[in-house]
XYZ file of C-alpha atoms in Angstrom:
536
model
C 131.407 79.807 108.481
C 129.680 83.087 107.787
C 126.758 81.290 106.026
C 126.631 78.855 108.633
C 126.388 81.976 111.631
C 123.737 83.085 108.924
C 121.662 79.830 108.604
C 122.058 79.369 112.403
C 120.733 82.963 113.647
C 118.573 82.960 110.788
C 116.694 79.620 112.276
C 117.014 81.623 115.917
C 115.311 84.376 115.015
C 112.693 82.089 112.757
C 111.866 79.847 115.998
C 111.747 82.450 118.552
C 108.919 84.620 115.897
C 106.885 81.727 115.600
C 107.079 80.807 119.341
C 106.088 84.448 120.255
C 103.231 84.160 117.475
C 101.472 81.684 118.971
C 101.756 82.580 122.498
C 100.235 86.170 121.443
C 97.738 84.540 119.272
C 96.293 82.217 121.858
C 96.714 84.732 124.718
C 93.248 86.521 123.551
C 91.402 83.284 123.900
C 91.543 83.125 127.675
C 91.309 86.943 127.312
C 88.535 87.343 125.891
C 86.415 84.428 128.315
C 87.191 86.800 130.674
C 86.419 90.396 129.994
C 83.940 89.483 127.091
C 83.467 91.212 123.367
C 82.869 94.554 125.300
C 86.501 94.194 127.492
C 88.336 93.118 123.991
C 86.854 95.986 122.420
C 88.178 98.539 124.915
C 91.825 96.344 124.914
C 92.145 96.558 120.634
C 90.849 99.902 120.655
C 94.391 100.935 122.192
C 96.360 98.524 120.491
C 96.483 99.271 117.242
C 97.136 102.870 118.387
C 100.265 101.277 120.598
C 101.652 98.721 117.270
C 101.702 101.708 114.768
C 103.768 103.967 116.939
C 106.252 101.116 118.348
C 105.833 100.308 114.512
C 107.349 104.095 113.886
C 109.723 104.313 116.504
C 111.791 100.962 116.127
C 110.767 98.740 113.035
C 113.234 99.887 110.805
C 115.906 100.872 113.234
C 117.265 97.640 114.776
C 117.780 96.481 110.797
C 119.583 99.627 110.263
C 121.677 99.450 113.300
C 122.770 95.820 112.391
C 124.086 96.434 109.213
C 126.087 99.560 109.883
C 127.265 97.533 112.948
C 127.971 94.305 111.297
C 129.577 96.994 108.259
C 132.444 98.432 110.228
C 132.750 94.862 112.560
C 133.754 93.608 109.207
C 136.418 96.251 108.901
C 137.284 95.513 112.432
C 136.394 99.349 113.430
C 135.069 97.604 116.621
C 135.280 101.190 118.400
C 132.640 102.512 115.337
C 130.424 99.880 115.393
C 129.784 100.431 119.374
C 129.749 104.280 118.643
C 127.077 103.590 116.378
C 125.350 101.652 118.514
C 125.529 104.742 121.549
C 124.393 106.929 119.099
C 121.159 105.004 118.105
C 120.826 104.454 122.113
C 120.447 107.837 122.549
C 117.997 108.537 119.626
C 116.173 105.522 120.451
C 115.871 106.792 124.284
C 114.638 109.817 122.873
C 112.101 108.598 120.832
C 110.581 106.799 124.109
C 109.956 109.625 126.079
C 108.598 111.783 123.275
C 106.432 109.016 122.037
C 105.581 107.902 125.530
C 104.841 111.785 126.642
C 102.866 111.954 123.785
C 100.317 109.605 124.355
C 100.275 110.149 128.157
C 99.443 113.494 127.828
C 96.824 112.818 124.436
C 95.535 109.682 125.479
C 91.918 111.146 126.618
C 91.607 113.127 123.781
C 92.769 109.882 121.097
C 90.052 107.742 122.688
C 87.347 110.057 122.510
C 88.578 111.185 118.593
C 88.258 107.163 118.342
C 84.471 107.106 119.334
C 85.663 105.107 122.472
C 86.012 106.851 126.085
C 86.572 104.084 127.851
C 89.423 102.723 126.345
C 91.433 105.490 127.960
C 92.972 103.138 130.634
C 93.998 100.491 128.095
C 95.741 103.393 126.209
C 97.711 104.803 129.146
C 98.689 101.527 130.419
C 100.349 101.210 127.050
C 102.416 104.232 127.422
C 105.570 102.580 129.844
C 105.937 100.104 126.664
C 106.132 103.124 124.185
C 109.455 104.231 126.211
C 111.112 100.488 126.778
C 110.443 98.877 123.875
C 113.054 101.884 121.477
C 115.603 101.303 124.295
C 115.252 97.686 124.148
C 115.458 97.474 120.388
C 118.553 99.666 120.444
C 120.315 96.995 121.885
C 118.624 93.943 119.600
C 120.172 95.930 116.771
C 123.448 95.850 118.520
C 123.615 92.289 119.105
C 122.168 91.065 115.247
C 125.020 93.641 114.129
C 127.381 91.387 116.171
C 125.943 88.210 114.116
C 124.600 87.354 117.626
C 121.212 86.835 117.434
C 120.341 84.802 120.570
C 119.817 87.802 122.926
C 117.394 89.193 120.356
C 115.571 85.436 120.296
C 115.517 85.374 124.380
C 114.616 88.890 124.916
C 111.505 88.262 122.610
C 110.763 85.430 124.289
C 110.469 87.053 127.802
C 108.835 89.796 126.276
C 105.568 87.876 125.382
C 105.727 85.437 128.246
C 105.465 88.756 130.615
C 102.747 90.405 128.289
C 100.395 87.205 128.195
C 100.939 86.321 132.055
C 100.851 89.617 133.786
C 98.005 91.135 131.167
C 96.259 87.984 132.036
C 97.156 88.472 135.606
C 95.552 91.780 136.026
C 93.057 91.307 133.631
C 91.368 88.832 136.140
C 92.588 91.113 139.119
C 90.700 93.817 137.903
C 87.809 92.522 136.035
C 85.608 93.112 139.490
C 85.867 96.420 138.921
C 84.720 96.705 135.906
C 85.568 96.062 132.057
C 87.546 99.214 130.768
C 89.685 98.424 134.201
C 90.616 94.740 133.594
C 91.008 95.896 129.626
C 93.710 98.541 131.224
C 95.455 95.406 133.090
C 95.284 93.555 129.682
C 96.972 96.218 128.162
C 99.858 96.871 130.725
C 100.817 93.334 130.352
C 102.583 94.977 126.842
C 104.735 97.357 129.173
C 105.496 95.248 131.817
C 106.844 92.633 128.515
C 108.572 95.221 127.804
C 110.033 96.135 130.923
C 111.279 92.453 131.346
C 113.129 92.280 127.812
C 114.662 95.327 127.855
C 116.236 94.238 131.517
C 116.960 91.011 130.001
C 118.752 92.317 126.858
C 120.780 95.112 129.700
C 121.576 92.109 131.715
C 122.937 89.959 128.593
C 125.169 93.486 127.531
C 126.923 93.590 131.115
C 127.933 90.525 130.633
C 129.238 90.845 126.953
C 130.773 94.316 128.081
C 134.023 92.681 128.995
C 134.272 91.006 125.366
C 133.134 94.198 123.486
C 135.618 96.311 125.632
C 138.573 94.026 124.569
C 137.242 94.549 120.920
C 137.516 98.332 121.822
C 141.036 97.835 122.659
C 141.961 95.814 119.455
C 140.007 98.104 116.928
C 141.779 99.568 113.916
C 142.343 103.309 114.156
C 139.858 105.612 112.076
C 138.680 108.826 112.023
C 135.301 108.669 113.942
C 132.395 109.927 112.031
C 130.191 112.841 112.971
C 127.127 112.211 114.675
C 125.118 113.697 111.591
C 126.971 110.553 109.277
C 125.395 108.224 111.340
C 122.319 109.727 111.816
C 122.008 109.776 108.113
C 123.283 106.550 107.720
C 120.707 104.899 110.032
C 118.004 106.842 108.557
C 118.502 106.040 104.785
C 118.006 102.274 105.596
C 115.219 102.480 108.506
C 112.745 104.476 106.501
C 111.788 102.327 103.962
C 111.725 99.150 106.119
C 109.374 101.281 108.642
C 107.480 102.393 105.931
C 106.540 98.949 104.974
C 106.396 97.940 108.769
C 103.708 100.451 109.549
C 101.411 99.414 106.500
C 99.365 97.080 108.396
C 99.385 98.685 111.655
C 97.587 101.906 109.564
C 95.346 99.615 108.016
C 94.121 98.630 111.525
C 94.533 102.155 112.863
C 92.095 103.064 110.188
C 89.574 100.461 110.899
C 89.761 101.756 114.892
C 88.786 105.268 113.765
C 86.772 104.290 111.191
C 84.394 101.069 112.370
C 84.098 102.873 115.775
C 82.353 105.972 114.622
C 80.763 104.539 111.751
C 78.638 102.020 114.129
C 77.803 105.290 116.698
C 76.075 107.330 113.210
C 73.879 103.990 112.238
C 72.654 103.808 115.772
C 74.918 101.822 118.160
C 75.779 103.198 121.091
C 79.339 103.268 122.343
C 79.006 100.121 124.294
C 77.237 97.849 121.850
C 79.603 99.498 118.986
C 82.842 98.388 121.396
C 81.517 94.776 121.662
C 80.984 94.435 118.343
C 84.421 95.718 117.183
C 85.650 93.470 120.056
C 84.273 90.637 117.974
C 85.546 91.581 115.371
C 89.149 92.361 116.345
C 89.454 90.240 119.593
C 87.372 87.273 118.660
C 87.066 86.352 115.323
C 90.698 88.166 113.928
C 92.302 86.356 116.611
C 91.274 82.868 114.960
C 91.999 83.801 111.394
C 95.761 84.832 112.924
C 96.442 81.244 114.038
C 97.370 80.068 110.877
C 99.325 82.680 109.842
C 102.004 81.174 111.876
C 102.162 78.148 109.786
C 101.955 80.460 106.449
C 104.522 83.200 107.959
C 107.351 80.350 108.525
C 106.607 79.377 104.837
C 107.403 82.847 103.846
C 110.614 83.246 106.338
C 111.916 79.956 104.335
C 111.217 81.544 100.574
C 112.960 84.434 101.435
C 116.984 82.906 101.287
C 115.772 80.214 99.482
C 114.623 82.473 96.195
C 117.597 85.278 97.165
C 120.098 82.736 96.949
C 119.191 81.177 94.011
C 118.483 84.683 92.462
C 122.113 85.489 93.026
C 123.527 82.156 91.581
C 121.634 83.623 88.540
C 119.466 80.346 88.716
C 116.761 81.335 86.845
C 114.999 77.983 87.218
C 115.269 77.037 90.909
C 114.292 80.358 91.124
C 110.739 79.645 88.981
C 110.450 75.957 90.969
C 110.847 77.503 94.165
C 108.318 80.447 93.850
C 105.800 77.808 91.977
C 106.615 75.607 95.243
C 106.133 78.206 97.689
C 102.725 79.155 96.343
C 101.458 75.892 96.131
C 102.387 74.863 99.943
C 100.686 78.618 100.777
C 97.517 77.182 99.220
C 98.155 74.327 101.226
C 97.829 75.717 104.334
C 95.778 78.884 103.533
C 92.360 76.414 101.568
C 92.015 74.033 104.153
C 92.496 76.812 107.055
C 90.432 79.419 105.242
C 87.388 76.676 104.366
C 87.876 74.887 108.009
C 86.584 78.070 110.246
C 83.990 79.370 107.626
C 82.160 75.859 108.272
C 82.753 75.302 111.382
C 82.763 79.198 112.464
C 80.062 79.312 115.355
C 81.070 76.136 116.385
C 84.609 76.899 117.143
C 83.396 80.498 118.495
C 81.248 78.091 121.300
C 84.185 75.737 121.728
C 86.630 78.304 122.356
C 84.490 81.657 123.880
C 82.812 79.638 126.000
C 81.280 82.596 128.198
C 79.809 84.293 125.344
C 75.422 84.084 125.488
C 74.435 82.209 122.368
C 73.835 85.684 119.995
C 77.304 86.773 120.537
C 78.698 83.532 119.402
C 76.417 83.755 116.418
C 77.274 87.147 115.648
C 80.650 86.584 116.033
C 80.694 83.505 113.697
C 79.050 84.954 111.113
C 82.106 87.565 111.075
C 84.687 84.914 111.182
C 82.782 83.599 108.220
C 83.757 86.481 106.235
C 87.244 86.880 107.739
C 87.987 83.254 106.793
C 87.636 83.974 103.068
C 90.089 86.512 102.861
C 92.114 84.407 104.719
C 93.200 82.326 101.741
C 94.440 85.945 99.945
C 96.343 87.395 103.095
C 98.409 84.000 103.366
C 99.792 84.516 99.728
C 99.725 88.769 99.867
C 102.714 86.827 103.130
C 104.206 84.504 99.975
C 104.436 87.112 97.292
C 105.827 89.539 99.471
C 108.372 87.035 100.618
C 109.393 86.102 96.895
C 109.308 90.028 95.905
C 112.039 90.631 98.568
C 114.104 87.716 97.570
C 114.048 88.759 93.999
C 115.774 92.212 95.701
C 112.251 94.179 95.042
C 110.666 94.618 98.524
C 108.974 98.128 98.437
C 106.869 96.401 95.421
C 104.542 94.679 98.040
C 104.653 97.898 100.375
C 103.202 100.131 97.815
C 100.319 97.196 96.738
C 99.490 96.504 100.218
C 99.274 100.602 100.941
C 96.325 100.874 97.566
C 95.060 97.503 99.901
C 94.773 99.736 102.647
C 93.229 103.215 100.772
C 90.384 100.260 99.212
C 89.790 99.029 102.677
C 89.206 102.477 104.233
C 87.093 103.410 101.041
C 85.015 100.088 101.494
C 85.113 99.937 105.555
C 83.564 103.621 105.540
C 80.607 102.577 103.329
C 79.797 98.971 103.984
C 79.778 99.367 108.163
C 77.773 102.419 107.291
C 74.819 100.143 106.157
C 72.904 99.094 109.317
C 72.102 95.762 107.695
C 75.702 94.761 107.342
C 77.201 97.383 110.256
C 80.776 95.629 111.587
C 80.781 93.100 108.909
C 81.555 95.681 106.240
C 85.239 95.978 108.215
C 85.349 92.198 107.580
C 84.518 91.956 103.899
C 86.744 95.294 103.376
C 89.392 93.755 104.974
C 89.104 90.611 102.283
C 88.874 92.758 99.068
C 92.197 94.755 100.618
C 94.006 91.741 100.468
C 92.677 90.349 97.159
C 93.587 93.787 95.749
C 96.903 93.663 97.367
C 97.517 89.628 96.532
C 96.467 90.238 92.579
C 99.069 93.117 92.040
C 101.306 91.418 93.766
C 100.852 87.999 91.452
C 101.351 90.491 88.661
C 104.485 91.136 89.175
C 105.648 88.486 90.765
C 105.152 87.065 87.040
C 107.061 90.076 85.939
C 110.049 89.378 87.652
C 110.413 85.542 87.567
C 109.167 84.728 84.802
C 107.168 81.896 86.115
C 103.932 80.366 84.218
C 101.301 79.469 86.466
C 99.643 76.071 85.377
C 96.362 75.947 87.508
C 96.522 72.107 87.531
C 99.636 72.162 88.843
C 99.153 74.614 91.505
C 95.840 74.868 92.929
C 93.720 71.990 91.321
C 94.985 69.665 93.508
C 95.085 71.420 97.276
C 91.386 72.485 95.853
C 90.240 69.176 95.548
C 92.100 67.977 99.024
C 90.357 70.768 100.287
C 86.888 70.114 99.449
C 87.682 66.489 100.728
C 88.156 68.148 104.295
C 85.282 70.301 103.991
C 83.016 67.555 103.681
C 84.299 65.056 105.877
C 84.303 68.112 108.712
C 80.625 69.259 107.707
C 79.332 65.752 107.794
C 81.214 64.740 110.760
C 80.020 68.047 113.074
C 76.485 67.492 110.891
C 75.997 63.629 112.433
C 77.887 63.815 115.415
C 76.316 67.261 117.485
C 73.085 65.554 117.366
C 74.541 62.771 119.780
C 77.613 64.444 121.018
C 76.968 67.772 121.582
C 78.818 70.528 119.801
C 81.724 71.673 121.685
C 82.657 67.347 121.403
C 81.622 67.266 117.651
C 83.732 70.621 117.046
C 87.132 68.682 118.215
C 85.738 65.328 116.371
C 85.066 67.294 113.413
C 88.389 69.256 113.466
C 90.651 66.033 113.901
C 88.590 64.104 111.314
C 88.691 67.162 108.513
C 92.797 67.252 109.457
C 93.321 63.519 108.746
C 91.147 63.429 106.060
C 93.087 65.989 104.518
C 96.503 64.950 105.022
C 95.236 60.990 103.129
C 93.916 63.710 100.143
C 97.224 65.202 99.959
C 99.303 62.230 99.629
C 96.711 60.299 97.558
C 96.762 63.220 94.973
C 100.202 63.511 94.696
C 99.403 67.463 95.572
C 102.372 67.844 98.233
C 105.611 67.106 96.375
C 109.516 66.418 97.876
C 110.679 69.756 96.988
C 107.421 71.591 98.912
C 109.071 69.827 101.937
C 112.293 71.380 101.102
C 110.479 74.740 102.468
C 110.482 73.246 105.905
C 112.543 72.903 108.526
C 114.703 69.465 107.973
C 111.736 68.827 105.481
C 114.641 67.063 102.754
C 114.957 63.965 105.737
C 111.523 63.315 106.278
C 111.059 63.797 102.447
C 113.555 60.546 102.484
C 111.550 58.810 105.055
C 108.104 59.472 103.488
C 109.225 58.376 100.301
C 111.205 55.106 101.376
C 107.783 54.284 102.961
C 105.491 55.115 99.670
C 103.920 57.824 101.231
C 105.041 60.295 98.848
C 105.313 60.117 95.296
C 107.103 62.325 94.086
């Protein structure tokens, strides 16, 4: 039964992430059409700034929280658990309005540090979200300690639905009245999300409170700990986990400070250096984030799947699985990472369709570059995965942190050069994760012992791969003459997808056991292979 609540809030959790992924990945599209590279440039100037310090106050904590809740639940100390979870309230309540007060009061003098006046509206409209969101993860710790993960899952849910409608919402409200404005709107759309889930998670606890308070009654006497235990407690698990929660918001921290002022010393002014670091983060990042949702629900999957055979001491499921995982990551990451370099300005047009011609150029070139390091970032997400289910997740932390030092070393001299200017941020951002996906293939041979065979791991989703890339090339290459390119964009797309899907199964380079990774991927294993789809 426990393994079942496991599997089953596991799958919650899962769903709801990837639901929220996409809705925040594709809510910068419509974004961006409206306020332009110069309006995205004020939004991600703040938000960065915002993700690193909700990173600080809460990533760690709601873990923490769980397991010392779900720790004494066990013991039925029912009367503990909830003390713990008042306790953490409190802290959590006072981390919002010291974090909160912080950046209201600093907020001129952050965007101005940053190179970037005008963002000061999209940074104070953040500030609201900086006090909800510790309050409302307070009580998502609560509830996952209580093995009870669907308010976590809803309040999620209505946290990004308010974000992308009412930063939309105001973003087109306030566009008239000029850029850093509707930017501001975009940005408030994280606080009023935040406002709506943390009423949504209260609303869910009222409702409990009758069950918890009958728990209350029935809980095993024991001598309450002191407020400094759990403190400590909490601590000793949340720090590490934030640690490695806060990696990649510094990494994109650092690029604010850095690509910002770096663009003003080469010449750019602060207006065309905010609308190029708009492309860059807004525009062309945005893209290159759309598959991780496909990769990232690969990596959720390899995490029980490698910890649970690591614990039955199966030493070769363990090796099949991690050999598995890697392959379906190239899978995904080849064809995605080769798909937008070729097709980069065209799906820039298609998609940022009030852009003048140079911007979209401009833009695609930087996608370009993003796209290659594309292919490393989706297995730095499998390595990591398969590092934590082998019980050695600050492994992947400390790689990705020498990722981020390289980055910063790189991003400081390459946007320096006014030949290459914002495109240095992109190519630094590549060699961070190829640094960060090479240690991280060292010793994820370390600890599983696997041996890599290239033909049985990337020869094949290569050659599928190159299959797509033509067909899509020649298909946009024939096609725009007569159809025009936003027409030849979707032909081309559609076309390179099916073409690669026949390579796949043709080559025998997607196997029964990759399917195993998925969700319900064993039945429609059954069903491929009944119909001689799949060999093997």
């Amino acid at each position: 039964m426990a393994k079942n609540n496991f599997l089953k809030g596991a799958a919650i959790l899962g769903l709801a992430g990837i639901i929220v992924k996409i809705l925040g990945a594709f809510y910068r599209i419509p974004l961006s059409n409206m306020i332009g590279p110069e309006g995205m440039g004020y939004y991600q100037t703040a938000y960065p700034l915002y993700v690193l310090l909700v990173a600080i106050s809460t990533s760690g904590f709601p873990t923490a929280i769980a397991k010392i809740v779900s720790e004494k639940r066990a013991l039925q100390d029912y009367k503990g658990a909830h003390r713990v979870f008042r306790i953490s309230f409190m802290g959590f309540l006072a981390a919002g309005i010291i974090t909160s007060l912080f950046v209201y009061f600093t907020a001129g003098f952050i965007v101005k540090a940053v190179g970037n006046s005008k963002a000061y509206y999209s940074l104070i409209a953040m500030t609201p979200a900086l006090f909800f969101v510790p309050i409302m993860s307070a009580f998502r710790g609560y509830f996952q300690g209580r093995q009870t993960m669907t308010p976590t899952a809803i309040s999620q849910f209505i946290e990004q639905l308010f974000r992308v409608a009412i930063g939309l919402f105001l973003a087109y409200q306030l566009v008239g009245l000029g850029l850093p404005q509707a930017a501001g709107g975009a940005s408030f759309g994280a606080s009023a999300g935040a406002i709506a889930g943390t009423i949504v998670i209260v609303i869910i606890y009222l409702k409990e409170k009758g069950k918890i308070t009958d728990e209350i009654k029935n809980s095993i006497a024991s001598e309450p700990e002191s407020i400094s235990k759990i403190v400590k407690d909490i601590l000793v698990i949340a720090i590490p986990i934030t640690i490695g929660a806060s990696i990649l918001p510094i990494i994109n921290t650092i690029d604010t400070f850095l690509i910002m002022r770096r663009l003003q010393e080469i010449g750019f002014n602060e207006k065309e250096a905010t609308a190029l670091y708009g492309q860059l983060t807004g525009n062309a990042q945005t893209l290159v984030n759309l598959p991780q949702v496909l990769s990232m629900a690969i990596s959720v999957s390899l995490v029980p799947a490698i910890s649970g055979a690591f614990a039955r001491k199966d030493f070769v499921e363990v090796k099949n699985t991690t050999k598995s995982g890697i392959r379906v990551t190239l899978l995904i990451g080849l064809p995605s990472a080769m798909g937008l370099f070729i097709l980069a300005t065209p799906i820039i047009d298609l998609l940022y369709y009030n852009y003048d011609m140079a911007t979209k150029v401009s833009t695609g070139a930087i996608l370009q570059i993003l796209s290659i390091g594309l292919i490393f970032l989706t297995l730095v997400q499998s390595f990591t995965a398969i590092l934590q289910g082998v019980g050695k997740p600050m492994i992947p932390v400390k790689n990705l942190a020498i990722g981020a030092v390289v980055k910063a070393v790189f991003t400081y001299v390459l946007t320096g050069i006014p030949s290459i200017n914002v495109k240095g941020a992109a190519i630094s951002t590549g060699i961070a994760y190829l640094v960060a996906a090479v240690l991280n293939f060292i010793e994820v041979k370390k600890y599983t012992k696997v041996q890599f065979k290239f033909l049985d791991i990337a020869l094949k989703p290569i050659i599928s791969t190159l299959i797509m890339t033509f067909v899509a090339w020649a298909s946009y290459k024939y096609t725009s003459p007569l159809l025009g390119s936003k027409i030849s964009t979707v032909f081309s797309i559609g076309t390179g997808g099916i073409s690669y899907i026949i390579a796949l199964f043709l080559s025998g380079a997607i196997t029964s056991e990759d399917f195993e990774l998925l969700p319900s991927g064993d039945k429609l294993a059954r069903k491929l292979k009944s119909k001689g789809i799949l060999k093997s």
